Short mmCIF file of C-alpha atoms in Angstrom, two decimals:
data_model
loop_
_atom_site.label_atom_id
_atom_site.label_comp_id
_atom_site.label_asym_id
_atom_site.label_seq_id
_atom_site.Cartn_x
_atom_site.Cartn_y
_atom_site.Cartn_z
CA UNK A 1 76.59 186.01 131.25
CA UNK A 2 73.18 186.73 132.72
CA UNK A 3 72.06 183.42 132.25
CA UNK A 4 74.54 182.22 133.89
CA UNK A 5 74.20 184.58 136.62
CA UNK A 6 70.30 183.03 136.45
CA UNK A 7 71.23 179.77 136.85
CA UNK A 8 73.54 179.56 139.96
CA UNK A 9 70.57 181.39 141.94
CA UNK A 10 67.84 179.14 140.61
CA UNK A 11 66.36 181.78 137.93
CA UNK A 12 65.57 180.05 134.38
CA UNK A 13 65.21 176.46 135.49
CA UNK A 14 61.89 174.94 134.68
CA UNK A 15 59.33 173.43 136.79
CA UNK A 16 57.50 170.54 134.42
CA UNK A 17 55.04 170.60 137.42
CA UNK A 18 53.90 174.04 137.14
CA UNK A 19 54.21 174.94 133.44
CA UNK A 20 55.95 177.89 132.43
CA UNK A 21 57.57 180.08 134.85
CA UNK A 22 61.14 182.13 134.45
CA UNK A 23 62.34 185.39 136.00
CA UNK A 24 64.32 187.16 133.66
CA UNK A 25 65.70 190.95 133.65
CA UNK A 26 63.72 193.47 131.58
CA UNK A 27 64.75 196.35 129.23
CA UNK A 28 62.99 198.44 126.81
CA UNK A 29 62.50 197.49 123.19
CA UNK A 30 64.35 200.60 122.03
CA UNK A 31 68.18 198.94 123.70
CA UNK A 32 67.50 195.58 122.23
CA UNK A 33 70.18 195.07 119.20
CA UNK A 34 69.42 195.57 115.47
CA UNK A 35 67.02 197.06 113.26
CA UNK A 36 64.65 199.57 114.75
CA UNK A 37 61.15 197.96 115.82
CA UNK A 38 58.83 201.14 116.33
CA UNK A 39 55.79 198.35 115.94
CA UNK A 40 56.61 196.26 119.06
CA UNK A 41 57.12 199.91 121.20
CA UNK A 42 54.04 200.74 120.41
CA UNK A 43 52.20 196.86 120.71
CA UNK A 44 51.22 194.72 123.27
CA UNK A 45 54.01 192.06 122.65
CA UNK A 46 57.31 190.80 124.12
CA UNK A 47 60.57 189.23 122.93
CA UNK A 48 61.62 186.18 124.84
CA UNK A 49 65.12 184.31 124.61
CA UNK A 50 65.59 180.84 122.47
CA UNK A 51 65.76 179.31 125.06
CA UNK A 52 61.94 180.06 126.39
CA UNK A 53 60.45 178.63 122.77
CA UNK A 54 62.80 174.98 123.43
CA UNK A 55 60.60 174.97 126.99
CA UNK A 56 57.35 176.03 126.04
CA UNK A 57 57.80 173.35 122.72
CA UNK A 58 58.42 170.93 125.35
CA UNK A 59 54.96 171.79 127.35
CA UNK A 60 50.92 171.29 126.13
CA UNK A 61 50.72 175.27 125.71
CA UNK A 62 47.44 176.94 123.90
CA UNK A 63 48.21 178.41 121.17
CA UNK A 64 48.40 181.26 120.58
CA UNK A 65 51.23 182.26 123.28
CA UNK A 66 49.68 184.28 126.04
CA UNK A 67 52.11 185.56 129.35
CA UNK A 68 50.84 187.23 132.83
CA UNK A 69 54.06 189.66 133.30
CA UNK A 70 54.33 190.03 137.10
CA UNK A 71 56.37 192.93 139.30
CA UNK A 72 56.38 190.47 142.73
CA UNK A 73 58.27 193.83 144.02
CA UNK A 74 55.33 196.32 143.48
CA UNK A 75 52.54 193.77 143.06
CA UNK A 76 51.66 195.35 139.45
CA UNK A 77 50.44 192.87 136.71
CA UNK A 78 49.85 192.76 132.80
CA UNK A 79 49.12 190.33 129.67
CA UNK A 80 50.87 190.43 126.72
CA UNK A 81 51.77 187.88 123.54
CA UNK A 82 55.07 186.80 122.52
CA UNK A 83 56.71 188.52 118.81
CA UNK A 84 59.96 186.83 118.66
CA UNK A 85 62.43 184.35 120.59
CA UNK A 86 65.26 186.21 119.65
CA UNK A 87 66.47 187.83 122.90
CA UNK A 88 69.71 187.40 124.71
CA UNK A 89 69.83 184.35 127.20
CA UNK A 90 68.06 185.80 130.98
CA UNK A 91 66.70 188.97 129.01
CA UNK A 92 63.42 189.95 128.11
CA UNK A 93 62.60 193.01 125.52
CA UNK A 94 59.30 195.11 126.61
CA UNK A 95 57.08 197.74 125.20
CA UNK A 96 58.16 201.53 126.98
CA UNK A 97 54.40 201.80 127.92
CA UNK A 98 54.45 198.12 129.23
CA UNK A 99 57.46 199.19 131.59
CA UNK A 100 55.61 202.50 133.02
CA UNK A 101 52.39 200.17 133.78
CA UNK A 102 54.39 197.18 136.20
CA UNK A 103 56.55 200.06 137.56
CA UNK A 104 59.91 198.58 136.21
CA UNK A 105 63.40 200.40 135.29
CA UNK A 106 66.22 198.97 133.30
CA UNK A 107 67.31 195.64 134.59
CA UNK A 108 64.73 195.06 137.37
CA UNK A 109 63.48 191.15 137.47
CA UNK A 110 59.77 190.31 136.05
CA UNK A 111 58.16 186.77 136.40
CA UNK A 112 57.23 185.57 132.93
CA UNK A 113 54.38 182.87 132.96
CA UNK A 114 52.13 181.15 130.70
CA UNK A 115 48.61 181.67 130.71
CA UNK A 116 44.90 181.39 129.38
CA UNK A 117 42.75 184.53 128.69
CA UNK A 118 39.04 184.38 127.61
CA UNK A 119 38.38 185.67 124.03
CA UNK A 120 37.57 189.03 124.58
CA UNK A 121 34.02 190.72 123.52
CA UNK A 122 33.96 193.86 124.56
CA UNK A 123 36.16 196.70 125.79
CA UNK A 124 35.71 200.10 126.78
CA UNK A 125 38.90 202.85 126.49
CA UNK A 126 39.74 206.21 127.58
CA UNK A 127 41.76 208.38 125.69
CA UNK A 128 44.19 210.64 128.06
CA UNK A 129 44.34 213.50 125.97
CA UNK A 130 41.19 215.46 123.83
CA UNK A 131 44.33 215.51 121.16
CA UNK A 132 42.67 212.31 120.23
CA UNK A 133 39.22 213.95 119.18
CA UNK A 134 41.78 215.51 116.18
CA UNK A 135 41.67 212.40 114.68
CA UNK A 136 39.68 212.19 111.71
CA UNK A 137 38.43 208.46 111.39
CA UNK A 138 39.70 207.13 115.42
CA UNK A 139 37.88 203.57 114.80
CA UNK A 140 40.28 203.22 111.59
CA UNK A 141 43.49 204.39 113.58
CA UNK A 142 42.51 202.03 117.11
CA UNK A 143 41.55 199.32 114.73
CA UNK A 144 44.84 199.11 113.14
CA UNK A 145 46.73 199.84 116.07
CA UNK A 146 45.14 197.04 117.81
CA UNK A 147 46.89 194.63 115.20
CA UNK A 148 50.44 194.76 117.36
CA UNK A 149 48.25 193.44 120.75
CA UNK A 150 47.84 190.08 121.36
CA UNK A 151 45.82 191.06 125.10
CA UNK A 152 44.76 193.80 126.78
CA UNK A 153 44.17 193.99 130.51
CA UNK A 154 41.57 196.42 132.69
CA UNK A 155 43.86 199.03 133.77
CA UNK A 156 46.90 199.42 131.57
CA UNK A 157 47.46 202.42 129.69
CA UNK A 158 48.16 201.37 126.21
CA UNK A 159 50.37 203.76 124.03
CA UNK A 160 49.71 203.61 119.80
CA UNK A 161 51.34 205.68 117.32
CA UNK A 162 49.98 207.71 114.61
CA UNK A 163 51.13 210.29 112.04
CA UNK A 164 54.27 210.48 114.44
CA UNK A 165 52.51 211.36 117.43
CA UNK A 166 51.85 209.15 120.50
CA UNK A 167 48.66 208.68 122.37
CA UNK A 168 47.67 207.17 125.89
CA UNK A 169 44.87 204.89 126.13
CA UNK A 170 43.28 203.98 129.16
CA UNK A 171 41.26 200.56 129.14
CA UNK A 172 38.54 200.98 131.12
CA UNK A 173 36.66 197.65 130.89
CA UNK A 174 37.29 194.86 129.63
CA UNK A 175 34.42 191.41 128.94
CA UNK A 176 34.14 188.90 129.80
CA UNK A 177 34.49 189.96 133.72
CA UNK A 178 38.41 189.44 133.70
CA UNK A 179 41.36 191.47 134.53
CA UNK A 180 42.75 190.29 130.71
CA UNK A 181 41.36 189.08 127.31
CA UNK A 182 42.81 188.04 124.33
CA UNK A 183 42.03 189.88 121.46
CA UNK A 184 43.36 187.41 118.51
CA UNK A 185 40.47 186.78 116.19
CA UNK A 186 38.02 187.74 117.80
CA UNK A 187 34.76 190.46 116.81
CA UNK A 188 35.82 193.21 119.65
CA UNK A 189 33.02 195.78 120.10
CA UNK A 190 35.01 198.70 121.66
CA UNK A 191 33.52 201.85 123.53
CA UNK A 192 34.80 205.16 123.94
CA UNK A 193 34.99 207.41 126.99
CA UNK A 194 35.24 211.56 126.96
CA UNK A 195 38.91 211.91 126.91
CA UNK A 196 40.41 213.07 130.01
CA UNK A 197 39.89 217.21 129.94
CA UNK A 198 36.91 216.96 127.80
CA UNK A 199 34.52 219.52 128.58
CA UNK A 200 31.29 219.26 126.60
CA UNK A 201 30.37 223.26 125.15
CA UNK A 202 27.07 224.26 125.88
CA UNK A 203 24.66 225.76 123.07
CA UNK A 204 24.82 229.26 122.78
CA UNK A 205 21.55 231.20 124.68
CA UNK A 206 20.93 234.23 122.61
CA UNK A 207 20.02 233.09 119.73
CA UNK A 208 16.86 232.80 117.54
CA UNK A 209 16.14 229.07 117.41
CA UNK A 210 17.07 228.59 121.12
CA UNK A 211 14.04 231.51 121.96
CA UNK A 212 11.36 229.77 119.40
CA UNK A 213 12.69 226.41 120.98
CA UNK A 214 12.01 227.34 124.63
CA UNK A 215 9.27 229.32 123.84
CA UNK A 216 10.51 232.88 124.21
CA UNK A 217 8.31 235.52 122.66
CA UNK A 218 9.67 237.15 119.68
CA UNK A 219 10.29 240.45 118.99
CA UNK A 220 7.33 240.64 117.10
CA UNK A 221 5.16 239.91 119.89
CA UNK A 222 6.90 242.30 122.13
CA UNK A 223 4.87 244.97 119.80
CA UNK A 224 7.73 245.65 117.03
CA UNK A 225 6.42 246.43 113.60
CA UNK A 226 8.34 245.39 110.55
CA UNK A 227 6.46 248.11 108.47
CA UNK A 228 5.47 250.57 110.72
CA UNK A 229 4.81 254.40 109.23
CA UNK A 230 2.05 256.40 106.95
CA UNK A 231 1.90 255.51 103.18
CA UNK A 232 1.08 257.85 100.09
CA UNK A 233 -1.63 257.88 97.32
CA UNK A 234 -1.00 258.77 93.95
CA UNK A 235 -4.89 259.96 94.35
CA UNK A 236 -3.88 262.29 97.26
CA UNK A 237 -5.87 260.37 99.94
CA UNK A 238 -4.82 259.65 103.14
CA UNK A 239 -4.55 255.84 103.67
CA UNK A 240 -5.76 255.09 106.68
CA UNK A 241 -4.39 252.25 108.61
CA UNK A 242 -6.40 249.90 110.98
CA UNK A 243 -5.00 249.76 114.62
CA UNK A 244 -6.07 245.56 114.63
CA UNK A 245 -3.76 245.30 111.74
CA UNK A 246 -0.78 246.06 113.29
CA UNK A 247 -1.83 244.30 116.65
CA UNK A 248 -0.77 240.71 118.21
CA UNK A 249 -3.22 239.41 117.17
CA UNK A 250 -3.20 239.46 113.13
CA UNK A 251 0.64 238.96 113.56
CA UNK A 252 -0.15 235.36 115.02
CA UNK A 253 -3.36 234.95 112.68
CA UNK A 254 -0.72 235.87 109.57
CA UNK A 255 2.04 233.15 111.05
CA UNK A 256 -0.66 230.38 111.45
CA UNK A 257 -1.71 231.19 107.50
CA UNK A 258 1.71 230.74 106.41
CA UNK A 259 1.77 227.68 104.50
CA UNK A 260 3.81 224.63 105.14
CA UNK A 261 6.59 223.71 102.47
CA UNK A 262 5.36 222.03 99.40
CA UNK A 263 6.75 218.01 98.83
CA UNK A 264 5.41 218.10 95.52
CA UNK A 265 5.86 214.81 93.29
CA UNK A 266 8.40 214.23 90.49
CA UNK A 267 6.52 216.12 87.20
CA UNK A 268 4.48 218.41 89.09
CA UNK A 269 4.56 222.19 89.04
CA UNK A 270 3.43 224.90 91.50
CA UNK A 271 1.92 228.44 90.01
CA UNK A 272 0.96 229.91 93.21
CA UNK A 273 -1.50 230.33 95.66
CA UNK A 274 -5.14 231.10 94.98
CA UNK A 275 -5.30 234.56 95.47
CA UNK A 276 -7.96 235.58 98.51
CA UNK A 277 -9.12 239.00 98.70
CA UNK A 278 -8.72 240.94 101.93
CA UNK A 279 -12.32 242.29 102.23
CA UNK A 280 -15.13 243.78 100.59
CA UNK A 281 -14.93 246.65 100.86
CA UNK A 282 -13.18 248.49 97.82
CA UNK A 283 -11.45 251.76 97.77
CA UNK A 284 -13.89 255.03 96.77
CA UNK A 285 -12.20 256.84 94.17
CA UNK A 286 -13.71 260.30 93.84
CA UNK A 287 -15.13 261.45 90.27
CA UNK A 288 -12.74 264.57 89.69
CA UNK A 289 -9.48 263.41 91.01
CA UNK A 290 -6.73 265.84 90.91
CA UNK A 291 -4.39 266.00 88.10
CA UNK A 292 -1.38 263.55 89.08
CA UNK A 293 0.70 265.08 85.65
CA UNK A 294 -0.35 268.47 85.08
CA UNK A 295 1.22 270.66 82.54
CA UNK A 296 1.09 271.11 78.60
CA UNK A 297 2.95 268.86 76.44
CA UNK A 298 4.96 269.50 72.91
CA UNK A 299 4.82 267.42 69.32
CA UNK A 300 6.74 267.26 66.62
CA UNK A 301 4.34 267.08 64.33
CA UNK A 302 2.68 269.96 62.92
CA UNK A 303 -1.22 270.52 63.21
CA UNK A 304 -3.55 269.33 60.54
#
């Protein structure tokens, strides 16, 4: 009955002058009849009546099938390929997302024409939520995704489904310089945008390798000792400690003699550093040092 309805106000007849061009009503993939089709909801192709295929067979059409889809109402425009000519007569089954982009509810009318889209070489997209960045391997998921879309036109915000969850995709760009592309065999180099709410987090400040990165002195060269104190002689001297070697100074001498990591070849062994003595100078040790174990001891066996 809609076709009817088409016919006696000029809707559906062809033009052989002008290729092809039909008005037809629209509705959403999810109220056409039959088996569910979750991968044409979530694509970038339509369902056309039997009628459209008997006209476009009788027209020199490039193959493969490309359509501009046209709101004349609300001046909004999109691309998309054909899956199936299996609609009812006057109807024409879209994608959900496809609907939200040309502005269209249930039953509104949509011009349907043929056209011609450059093979496309590049395109940049936006995801619309940083859910995406959960993902684990997002040039897998977009590349299999894209596999439903014949086109895909600067502007539209592409929907694709994945581990039951939907995502909106915004395409940015799209090359050659064109408001559409077709996407069918062709090597697509694709680009990705910060999702919308993305903030970037900035490196923490506070820490260790930020201060020896920007140069910060350490805490060692604020005057901090790691070993600071008196020590003990089993001799009973005093030890006595020199002020320059606890100073700046021979704490920035001892981190320029620190040697660089060893890249030693396959077979080869490392036994240390050649030992350097500090100075000199040795210690005095007097001639009658106190006792360090006084006292008597005991043994078992008797005197001889």
């Amino acid at each position: 009955q809609y076709y009817d309805e088409f016919e006696q106000f000029g809707f559906g007849l062809q033009n052989p002058n002008r290729g092809f061009v039909e008005m037809y009503r629209c509705y959403p993939v999810i109220m056409m009849q039959g088996n569910e089709r979750q991968n044409v909801n979530f694509g970038g192709k339509i369902i056309l009546p039997p009628s459209a295929l008997a006209k476009l067979a009788s027209l020199n059409i490039v193959y493969p099938m490309l359509f501009e889809l046209r709101n004349t109402v609300k001046q909004r425009h999109s691309h998309a390929g054909v899956l199936e000519f299996i609609a009812e007569e006057g109807r024409v089954y879209l994608p959900h997302w496809m609907m939200q982009t040309l502005l269209l509810e249930d039953g509104d009318l949509i011009e349907i024409k043929n056209a011609s889209l450059p093979l496309g070489s590049f395109v940049r997209i936006q995801p619309q939520t940083v859910d995406f960045l959960d993902i684990s391997d997002p040039k897998a998921v977009l590349e299999n995704a894209l596999r439903n879309f014949s086109t895909l036109t600067q502007g539209d915000i592409i929907q694709i489904n994945y581990n039951s969850k939907i995502y909106e995709i915004l395409v940015l760009e799209v090359k050659p310089l064109n408001n559409g592309i077709s996407i069918v065999e062709t090597d697509l180099e694709v680009d990705f945008a910060p999702p919308v709410g993305y903030v970037e987090k900035p490196l923490p400040k506070n820490t260790m390798a930020n201060k020896i990165k920007m140069g910060e002195p350490s805490i060692e060269s604020k005057g901090w000792s790691a070993f600071g104190g008196s020590g003990q002689r089993l001799n009973g001297k005093a030890v006595k400690v020199s002020p320059a070697a606890t100073s700046n100074s021979s704490i920035d001498n001892l981190n320029e003699n620190i040697p660089a990591p060893l890249n030693l070849p396959f077979g080869k062994l490392f036994f240390g550093y050649k030992v350097v003595p500090f100075g000199d100078k040795k210690q005095e040790i007097t001639d009658d040092p106190a006792p360090l174990f006084p006292g008597e001891g005991q043994t078992l066996r008797p005197p001889r």
